Tab-separated table of C-alpha atoms and ligand atoms in Angstrom:
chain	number	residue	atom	x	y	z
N	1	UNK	CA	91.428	150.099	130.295
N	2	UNK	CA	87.845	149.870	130.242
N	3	UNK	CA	86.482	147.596	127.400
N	4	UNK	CA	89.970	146.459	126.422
N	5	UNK	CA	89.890	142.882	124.854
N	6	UNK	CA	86.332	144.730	122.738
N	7	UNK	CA	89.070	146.839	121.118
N	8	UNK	CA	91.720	144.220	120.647
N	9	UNK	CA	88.444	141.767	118.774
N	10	UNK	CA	87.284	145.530	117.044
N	11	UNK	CA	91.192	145.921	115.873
N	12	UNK	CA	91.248	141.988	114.319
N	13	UNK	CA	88.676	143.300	111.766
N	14	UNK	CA	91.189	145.614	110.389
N	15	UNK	CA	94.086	144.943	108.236
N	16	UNK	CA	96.503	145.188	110.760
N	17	UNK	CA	99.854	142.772	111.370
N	18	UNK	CA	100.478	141.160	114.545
N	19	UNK	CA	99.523	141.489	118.297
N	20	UNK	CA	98.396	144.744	119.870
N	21	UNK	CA	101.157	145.396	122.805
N	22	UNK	CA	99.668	148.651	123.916
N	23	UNK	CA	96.170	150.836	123.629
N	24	UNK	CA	95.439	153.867	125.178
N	25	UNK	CA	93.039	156.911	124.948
N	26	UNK	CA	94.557	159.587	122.805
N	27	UNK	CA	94.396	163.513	122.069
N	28	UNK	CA	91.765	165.957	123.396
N	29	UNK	CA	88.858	165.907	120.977
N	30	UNK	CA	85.391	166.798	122.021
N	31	UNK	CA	83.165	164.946	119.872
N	32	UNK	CA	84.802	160.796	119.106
N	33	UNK	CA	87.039	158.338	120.834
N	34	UNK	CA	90.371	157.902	119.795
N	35	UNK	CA	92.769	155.054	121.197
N	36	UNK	CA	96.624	154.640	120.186
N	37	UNK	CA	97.748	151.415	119.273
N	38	UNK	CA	100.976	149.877	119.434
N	39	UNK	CA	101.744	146.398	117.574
N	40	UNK	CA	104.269	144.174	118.618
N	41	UNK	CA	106.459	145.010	115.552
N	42	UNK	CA	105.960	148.833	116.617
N	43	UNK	CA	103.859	149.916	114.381
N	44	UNK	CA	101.081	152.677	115.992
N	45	UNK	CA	97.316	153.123	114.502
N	46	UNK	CA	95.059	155.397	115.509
N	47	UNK	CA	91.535	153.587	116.267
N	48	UNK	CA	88.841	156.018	116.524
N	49	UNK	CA	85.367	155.533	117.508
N	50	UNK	CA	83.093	157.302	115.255
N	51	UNK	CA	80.272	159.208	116.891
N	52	UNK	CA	77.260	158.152	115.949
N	53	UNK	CA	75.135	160.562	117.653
N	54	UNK	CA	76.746	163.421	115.764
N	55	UNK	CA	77.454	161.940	112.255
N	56	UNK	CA	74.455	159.511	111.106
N	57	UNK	CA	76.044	158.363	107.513
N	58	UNK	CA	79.646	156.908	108.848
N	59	UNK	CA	79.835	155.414	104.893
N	60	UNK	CA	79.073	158.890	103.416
N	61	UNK	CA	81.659	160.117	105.510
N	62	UNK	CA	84.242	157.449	105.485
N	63	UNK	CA	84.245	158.164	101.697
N	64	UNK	CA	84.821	161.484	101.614
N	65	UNK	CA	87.445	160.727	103.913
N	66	UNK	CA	88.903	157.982	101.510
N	67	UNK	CA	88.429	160.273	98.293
N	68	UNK	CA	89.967	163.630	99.756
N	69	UNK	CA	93.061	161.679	101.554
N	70	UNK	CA	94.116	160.327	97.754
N	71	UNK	CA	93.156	163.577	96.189
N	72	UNK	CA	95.918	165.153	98.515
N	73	UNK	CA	98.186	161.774	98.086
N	74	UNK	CA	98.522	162.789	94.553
N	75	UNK	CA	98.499	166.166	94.855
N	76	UNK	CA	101.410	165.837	97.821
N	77	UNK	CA	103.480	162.950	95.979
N	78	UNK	CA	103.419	165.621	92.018
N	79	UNK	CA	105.135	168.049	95.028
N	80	UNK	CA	108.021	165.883	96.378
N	81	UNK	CA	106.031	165.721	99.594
N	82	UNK	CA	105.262	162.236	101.725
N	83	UNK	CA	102.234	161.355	101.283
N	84	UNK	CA	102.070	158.952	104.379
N	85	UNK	CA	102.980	161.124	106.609
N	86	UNK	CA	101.463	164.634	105.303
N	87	UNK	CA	97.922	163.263	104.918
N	88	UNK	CA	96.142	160.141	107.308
N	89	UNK	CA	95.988	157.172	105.743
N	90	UNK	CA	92.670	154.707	106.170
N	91	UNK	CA	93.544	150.842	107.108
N	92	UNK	CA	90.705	149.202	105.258
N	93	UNK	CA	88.676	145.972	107.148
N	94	UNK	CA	89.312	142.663	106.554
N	95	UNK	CA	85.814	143.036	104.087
N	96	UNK	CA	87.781	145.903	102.482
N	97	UNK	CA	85.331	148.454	103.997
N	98	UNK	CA	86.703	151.867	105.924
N	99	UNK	CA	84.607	151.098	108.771
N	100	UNK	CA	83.748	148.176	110.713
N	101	UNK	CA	80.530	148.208	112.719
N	102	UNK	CA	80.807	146.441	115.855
N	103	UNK	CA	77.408	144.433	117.771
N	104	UNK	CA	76.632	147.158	119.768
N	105	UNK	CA	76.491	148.906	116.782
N	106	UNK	CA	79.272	151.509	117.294
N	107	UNK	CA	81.478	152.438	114.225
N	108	UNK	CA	85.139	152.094	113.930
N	109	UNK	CA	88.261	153.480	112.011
N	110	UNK	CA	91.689	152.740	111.842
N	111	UNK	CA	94.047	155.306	110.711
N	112	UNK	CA	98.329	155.024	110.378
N	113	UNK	CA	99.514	157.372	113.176
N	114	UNK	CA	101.941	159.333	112.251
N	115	UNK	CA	104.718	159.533	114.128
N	116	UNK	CA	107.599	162.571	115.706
N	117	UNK	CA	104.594	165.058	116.103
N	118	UNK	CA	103.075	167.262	118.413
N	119	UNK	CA	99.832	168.520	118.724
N	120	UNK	CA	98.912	171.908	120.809
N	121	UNK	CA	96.053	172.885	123.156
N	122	UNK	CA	97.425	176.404	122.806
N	123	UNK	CA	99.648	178.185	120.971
N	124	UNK	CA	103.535	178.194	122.598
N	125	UNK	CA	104.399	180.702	119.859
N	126	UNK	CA	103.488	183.605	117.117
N	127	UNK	CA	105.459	181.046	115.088
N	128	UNK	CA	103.683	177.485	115.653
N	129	UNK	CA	100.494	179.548	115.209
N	130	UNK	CA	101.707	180.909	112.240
N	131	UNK	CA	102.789	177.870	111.034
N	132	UNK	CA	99.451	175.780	111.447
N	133	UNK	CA	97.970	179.174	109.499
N	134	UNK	CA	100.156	178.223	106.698
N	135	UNK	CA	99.247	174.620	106.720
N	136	UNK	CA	95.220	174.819	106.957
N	137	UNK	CA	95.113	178.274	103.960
N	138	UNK	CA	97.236	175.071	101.829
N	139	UNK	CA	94.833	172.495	102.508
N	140	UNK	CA	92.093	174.932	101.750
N	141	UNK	CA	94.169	176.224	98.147
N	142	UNK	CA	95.246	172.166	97.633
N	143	UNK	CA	91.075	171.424	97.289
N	144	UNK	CA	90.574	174.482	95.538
N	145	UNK	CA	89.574	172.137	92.172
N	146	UNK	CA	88.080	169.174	94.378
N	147	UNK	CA	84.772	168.130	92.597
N	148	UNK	CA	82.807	169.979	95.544
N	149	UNK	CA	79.499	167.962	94.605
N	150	UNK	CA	81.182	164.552	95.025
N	151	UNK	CA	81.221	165.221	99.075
N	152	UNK	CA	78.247	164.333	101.539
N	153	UNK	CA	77.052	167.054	103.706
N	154	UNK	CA	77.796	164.662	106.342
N	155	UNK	CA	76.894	167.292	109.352
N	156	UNK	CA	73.844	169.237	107.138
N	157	UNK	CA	74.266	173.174	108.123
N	158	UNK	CA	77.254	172.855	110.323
N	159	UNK	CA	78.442	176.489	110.030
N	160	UNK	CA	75.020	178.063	108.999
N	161	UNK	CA	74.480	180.591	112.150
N	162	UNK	CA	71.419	181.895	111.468
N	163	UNK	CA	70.207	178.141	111.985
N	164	UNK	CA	72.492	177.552	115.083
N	165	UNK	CA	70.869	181.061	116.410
N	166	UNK	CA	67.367	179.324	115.644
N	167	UNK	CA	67.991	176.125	117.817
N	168	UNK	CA	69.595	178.017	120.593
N	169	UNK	CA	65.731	180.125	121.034
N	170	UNK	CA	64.354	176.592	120.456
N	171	UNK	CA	66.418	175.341	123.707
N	172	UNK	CA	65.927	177.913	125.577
N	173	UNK	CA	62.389	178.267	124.679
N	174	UNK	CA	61.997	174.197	125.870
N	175	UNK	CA	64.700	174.443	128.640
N	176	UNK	CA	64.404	170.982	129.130
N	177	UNK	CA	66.902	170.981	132.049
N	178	UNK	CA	65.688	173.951	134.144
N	179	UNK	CA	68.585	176.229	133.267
N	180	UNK	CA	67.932	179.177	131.463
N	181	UNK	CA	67.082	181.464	133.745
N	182	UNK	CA	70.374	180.889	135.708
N	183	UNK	CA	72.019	182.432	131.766
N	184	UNK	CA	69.994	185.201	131.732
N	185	UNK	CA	73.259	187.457	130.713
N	186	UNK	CA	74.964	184.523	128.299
N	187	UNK	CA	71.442	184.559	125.875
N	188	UNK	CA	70.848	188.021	126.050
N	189	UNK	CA	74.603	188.699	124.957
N	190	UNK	CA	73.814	186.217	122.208
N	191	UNK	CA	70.191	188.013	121.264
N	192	UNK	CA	72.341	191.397	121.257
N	193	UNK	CA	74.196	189.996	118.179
N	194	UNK	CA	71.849	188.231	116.451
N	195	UNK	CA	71.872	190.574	112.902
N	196	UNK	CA	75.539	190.834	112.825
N	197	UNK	CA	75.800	186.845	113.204
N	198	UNK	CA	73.733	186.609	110.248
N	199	UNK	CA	75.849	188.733	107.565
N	200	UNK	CA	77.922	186.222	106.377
N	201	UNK	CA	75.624	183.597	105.707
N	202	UNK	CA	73.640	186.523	103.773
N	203	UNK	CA	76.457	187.730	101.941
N	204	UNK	CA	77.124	184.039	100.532
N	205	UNK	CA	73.520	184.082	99.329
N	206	UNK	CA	73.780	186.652	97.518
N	207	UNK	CA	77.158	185.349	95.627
N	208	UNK	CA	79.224	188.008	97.182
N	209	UNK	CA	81.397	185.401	98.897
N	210	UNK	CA	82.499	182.065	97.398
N	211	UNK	CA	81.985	178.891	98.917
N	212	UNK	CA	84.355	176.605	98.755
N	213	UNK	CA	86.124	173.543	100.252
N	214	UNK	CA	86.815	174.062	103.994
N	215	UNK	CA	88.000	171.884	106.786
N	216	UNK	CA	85.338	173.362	108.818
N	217	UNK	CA	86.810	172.560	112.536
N	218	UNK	CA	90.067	174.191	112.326
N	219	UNK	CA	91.395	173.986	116.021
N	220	UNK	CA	94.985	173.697	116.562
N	221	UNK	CA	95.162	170.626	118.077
N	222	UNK	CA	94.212	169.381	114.722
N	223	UNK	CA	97.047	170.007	113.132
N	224	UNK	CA	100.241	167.798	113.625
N	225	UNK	CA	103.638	169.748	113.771
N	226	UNK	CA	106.942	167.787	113.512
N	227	UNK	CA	107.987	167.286	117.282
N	228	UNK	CA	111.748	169.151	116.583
N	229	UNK	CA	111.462	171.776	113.597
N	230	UNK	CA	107.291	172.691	114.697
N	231	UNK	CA	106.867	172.676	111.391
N	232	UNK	CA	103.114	171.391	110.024
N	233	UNK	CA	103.108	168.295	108.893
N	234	UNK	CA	99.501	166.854	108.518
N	235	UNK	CA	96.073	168.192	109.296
N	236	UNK	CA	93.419	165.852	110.505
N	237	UNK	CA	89.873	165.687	112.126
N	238	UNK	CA	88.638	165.333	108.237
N	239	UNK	CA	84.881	164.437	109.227
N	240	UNK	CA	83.466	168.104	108.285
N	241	UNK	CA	85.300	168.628	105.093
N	242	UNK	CA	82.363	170.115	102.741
N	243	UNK	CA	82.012	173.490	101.137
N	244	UNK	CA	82.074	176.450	103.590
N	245	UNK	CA	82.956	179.861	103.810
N	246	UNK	CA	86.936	180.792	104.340
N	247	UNK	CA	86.021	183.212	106.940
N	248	UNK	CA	84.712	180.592	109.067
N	249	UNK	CA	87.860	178.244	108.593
N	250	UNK	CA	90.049	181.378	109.721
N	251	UNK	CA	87.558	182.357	112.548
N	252	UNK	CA	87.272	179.174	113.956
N	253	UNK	CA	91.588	178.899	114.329
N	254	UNK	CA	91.071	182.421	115.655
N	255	UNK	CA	88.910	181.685	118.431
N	256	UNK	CA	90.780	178.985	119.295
N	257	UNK	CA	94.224	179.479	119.124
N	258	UNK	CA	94.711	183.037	119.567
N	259	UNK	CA	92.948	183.189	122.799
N	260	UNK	CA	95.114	183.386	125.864
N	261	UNK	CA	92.834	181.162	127.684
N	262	UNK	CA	92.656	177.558	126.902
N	263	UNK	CA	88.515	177.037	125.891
N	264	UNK	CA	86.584	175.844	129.215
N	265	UNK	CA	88.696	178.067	131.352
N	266	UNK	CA	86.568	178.653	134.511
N	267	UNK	CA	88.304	182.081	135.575
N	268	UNK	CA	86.861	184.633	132.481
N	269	UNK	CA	89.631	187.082	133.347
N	270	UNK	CA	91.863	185.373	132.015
N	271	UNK	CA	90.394	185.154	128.526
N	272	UNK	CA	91.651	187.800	125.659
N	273	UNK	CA	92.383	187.975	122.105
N	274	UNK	CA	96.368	187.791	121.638
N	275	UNK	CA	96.852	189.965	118.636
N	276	UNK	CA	100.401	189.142	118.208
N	277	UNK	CA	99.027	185.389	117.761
N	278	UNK	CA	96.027	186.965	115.866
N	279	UNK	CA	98.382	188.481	113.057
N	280	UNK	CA	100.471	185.767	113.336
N	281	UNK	CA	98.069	183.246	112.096
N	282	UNK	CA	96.472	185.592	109.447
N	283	UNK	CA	100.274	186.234	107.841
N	284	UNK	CA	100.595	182.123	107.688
N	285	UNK	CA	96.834	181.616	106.343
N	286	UNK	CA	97.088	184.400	103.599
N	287	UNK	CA	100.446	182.837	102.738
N	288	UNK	CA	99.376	179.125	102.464
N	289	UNK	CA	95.901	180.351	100.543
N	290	UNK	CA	98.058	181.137	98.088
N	291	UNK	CA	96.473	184.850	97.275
N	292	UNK	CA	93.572	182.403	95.972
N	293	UNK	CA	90.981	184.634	98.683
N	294	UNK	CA	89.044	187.271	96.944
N	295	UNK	CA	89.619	191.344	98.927
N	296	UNK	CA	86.241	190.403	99.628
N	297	UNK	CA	87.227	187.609	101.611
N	298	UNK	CA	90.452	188.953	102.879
N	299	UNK	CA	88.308	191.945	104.305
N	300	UNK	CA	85.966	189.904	106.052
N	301	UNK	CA	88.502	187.379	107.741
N	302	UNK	CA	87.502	189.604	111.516
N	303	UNK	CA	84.399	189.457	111.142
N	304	UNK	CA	84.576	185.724	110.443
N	305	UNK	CA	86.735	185.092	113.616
N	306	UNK	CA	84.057	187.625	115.749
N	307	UNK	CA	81.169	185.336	113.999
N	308	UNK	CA	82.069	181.776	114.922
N	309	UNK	CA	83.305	182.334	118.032
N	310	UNK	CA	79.907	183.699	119.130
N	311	UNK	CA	78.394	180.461	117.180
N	312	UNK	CA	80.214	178.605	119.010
N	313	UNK	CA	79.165	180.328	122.242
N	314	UNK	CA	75.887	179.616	120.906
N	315	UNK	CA	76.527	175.662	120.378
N	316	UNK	CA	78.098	175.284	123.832
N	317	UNK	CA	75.312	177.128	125.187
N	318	UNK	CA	72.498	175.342	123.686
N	319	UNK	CA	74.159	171.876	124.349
N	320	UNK	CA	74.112	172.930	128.443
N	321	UNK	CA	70.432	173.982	127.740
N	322	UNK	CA	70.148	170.659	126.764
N	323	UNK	CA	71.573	168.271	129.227
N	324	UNK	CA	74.882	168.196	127.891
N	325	UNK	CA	74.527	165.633	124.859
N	326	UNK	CA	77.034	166.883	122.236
N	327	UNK	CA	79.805	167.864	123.072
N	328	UNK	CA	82.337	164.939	125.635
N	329	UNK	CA	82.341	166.871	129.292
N	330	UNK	CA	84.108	165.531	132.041
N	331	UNK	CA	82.641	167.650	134.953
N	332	UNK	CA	79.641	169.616	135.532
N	333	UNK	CA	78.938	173.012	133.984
N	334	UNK	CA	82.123	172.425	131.381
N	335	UNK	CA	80.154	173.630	128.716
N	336	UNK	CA	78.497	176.504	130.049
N	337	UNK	CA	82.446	177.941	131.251
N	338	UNK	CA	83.161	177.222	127.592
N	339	UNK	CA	80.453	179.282	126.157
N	340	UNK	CA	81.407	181.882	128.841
N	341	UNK	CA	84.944	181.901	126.947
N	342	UNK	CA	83.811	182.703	123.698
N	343	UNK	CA	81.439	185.274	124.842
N	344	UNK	CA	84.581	186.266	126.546
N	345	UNK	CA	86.040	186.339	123.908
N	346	UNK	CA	83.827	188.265	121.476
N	347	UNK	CA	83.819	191.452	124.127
N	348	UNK	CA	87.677	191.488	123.924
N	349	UNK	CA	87.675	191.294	119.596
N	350	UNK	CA	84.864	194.620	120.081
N	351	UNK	CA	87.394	196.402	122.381
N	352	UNK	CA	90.030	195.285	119.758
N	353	UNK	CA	87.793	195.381	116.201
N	354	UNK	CA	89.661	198.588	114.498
N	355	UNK	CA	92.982	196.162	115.422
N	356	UNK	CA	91.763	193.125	113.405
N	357	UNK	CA	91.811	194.554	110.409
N	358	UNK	CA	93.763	192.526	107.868
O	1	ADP	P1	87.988	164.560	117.350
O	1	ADP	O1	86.985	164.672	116.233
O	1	ADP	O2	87.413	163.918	118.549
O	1	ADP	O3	88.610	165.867	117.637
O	1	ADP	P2	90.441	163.846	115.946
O	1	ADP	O4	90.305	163.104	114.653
O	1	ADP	O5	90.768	165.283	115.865
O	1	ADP	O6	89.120	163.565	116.823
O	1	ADP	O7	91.567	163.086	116.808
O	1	ADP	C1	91.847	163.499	118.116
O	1	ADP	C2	93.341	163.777	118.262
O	1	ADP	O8	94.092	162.577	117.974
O	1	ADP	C3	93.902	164.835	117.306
O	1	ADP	O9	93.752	166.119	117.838
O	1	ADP	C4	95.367	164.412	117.207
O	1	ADP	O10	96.092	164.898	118.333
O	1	ADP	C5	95.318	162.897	117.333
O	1	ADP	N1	95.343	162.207	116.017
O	1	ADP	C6	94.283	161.921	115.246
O	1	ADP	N2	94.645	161.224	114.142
O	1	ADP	C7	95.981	161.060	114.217
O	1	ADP	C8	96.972	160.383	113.389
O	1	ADP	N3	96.622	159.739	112.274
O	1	ADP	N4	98.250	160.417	113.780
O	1	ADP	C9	98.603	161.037	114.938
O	1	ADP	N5	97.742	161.662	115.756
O	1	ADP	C10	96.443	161.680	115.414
O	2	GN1	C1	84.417	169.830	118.107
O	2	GN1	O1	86.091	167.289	117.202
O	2	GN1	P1	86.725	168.516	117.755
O	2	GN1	O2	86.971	168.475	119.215
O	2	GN1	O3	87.971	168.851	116.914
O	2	GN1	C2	83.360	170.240	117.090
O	2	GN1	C3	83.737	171.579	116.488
O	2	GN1	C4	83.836	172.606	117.590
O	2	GN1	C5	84.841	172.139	118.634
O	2	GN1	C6	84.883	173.067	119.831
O	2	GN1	C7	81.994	167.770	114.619
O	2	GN1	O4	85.664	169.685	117.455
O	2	GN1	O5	82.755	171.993	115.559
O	2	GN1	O6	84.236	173.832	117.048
O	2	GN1	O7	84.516	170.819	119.108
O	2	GN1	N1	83.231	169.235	116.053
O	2	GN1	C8	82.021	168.833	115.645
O	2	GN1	O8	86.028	172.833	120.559
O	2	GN1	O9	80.976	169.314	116.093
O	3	MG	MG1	89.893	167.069	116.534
């Protein structure tokens, strides 16, 4: 592997036992690098390269990070639970630090792996979408009394659409690349919608909706399911933790794992809204909130899942307006076929709207 012996010198500034025997890429995230490491006593990390591009205070971060993960410790260990395996543990540096910066200045993390899980692209079943429901409504109920002002804002407005709608005109406005006019149809789908994209974030301004602690990128694959029983085990991908509507947590599982088409499907017709896995997921998410969620909240949950996945039409879109910065791609036009899903998408929850209702 590219760049190997870097990551075996990056891996001797953490407090780790041993010789690395193995080190591979791992999972399918878009936005860092993650490696598995095996030591020679068979112990597995997870060594993650942070991305700088995208988060600019890796200590801000890496502390609320540290402080959430022994929040939950606590909080799992009072409930019987195992704490090492149902929430990531950091390996600190050899300085004590939970992030080593390298000469190239790249940051790095260590996490224990945890180990006998599975982690899904797409939903197999109503009841492993259910299930990863359950799990991210009880992380969102188990930081219900998490001192909200102790966490950085470590991406600042990551789920504020009116914004994201404001720096998609910008980029198509500058259309640095040359490709706007060839998405005629994606931005004036988007321009269509821009009122209804805005309610939420004006419904939270007026204190009609509470804001509280949400994961904030709630994809399936970031949940880990025990490999034989599929039940949840641990969620991870904790870098946007910070307070956020619930609609937006639920939306963004929607969009994701209730669509029958995995996200930079090339061949649209394939793309719908499964409403068995829909329902599914809303059962297991008002079951692990814990009937914490408002009938304010509860009533909006659609329009949530109708709102982020055009956002995140938006986001794709603006980052193929742009060159194709943000998000990793690994072949030419990837982004633009997955903002073409969640527009997709979003004309299949309009045929289905009266459906959604929870
Ligand atoms: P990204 O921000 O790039 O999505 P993630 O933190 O979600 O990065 O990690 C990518 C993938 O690696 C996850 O989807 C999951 O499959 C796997 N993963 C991450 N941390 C762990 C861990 N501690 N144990 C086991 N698997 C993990
Ligand atoms: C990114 O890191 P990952 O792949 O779980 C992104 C999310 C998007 C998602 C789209 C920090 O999530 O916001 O919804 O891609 N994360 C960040 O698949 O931007
Ligand atoms: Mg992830």
């Amino acid at each position: 592997m590219e760049g190997l012996l870097e990551k075996k010198e990056i891996l001797k500034q953490f407090q780790l036992e041993g010789e690395v025997i193995e080190l591979k890429p791992y999972g399918s995230g878009h936005i860092n690098k993650t490696f598995l490491v095996i030591m020679e006593g068979g112990e597995r990390y997870v060594l993650q390269e942070i991305n700088r591009n995208i988060f600019h205070d890796t200590a801000g971060l890496m502390e609320n990070v540290v402080n959430v993960t022994s929040y939950l410790k606590d909080k799992i260990a009072k409930e019987g639970g195992e704490p090492d395996r149902e929430t990531l543990t950091v390996i600190p540096t050899v300085q004590g630090g939970y992030y080593y910066r390298d000469r190239a200045g790249n940051d790095w993390r260590v996490y224990r792996c945890i180990d006998r899980i599975i982690t899904l692209d797409q939903a197999q079943t109503p009841e492993d979408f259910r299930e990863s429901g359950r799990a991210f409504g009880n992380f969102q109920a188990q930081l219900a009394d998490y001192p909200a002002q102790t966490l950085h804002e470590t991406i600042p407005d990551f789920h504020n659409t009116p914004k994201r709608y404001l720096a998609f005109e910008k980029a198509v406005e500058e259309d640095i690349c040359g490709r706007a006019a060839s998405v005629a149809e994606e931005i004036a789908f988007i321009r269509a919608r821009k009122d209804e994209i805005s309610i939420l974030a004006g419904l939270l301004d007026k204190g009609e909706l509470p804001l509280r602690i949400t994961h904030n990128d709630t994809k399936l694959n970031n949940v880990l399911l025990d490999e034989e029983t599929h039940k949840a085990v641990c969620i991870v991908d904790l870098d946007t933790i910070m307070p956020g509507l619930c609609a937006y947590d639920f939306g963004d599982a929607i969009r994701f794992g209730a669509n029958t088409a995995v996200e930079d499907e090339p061949d649209i017709g394939k793309v719908s809204l499964s409403l068995e896995l829909y329902r599914a997921y809303a059962e297991g998410f008002l079951e692990g909130c814990g009937g914490r969620l408002t009938p304010k909240e509860i009533e909006l949950l659609p329009l949530g899942a109708k709102t982020i996945t055009i956002e995140q039409g938006i986001r794709f879109l603006t980052d193929y307006l742009q060159g194709d910065t943000y998000y990793h791609t690994e072949r030419e036009g990837q982004n633009l076929d997955r903002c073409r899903t969640q527009l997709a998408l979003v004309v299949d929850m309009e045929k289905k709207w009266e459906q959604m209702a929870v």
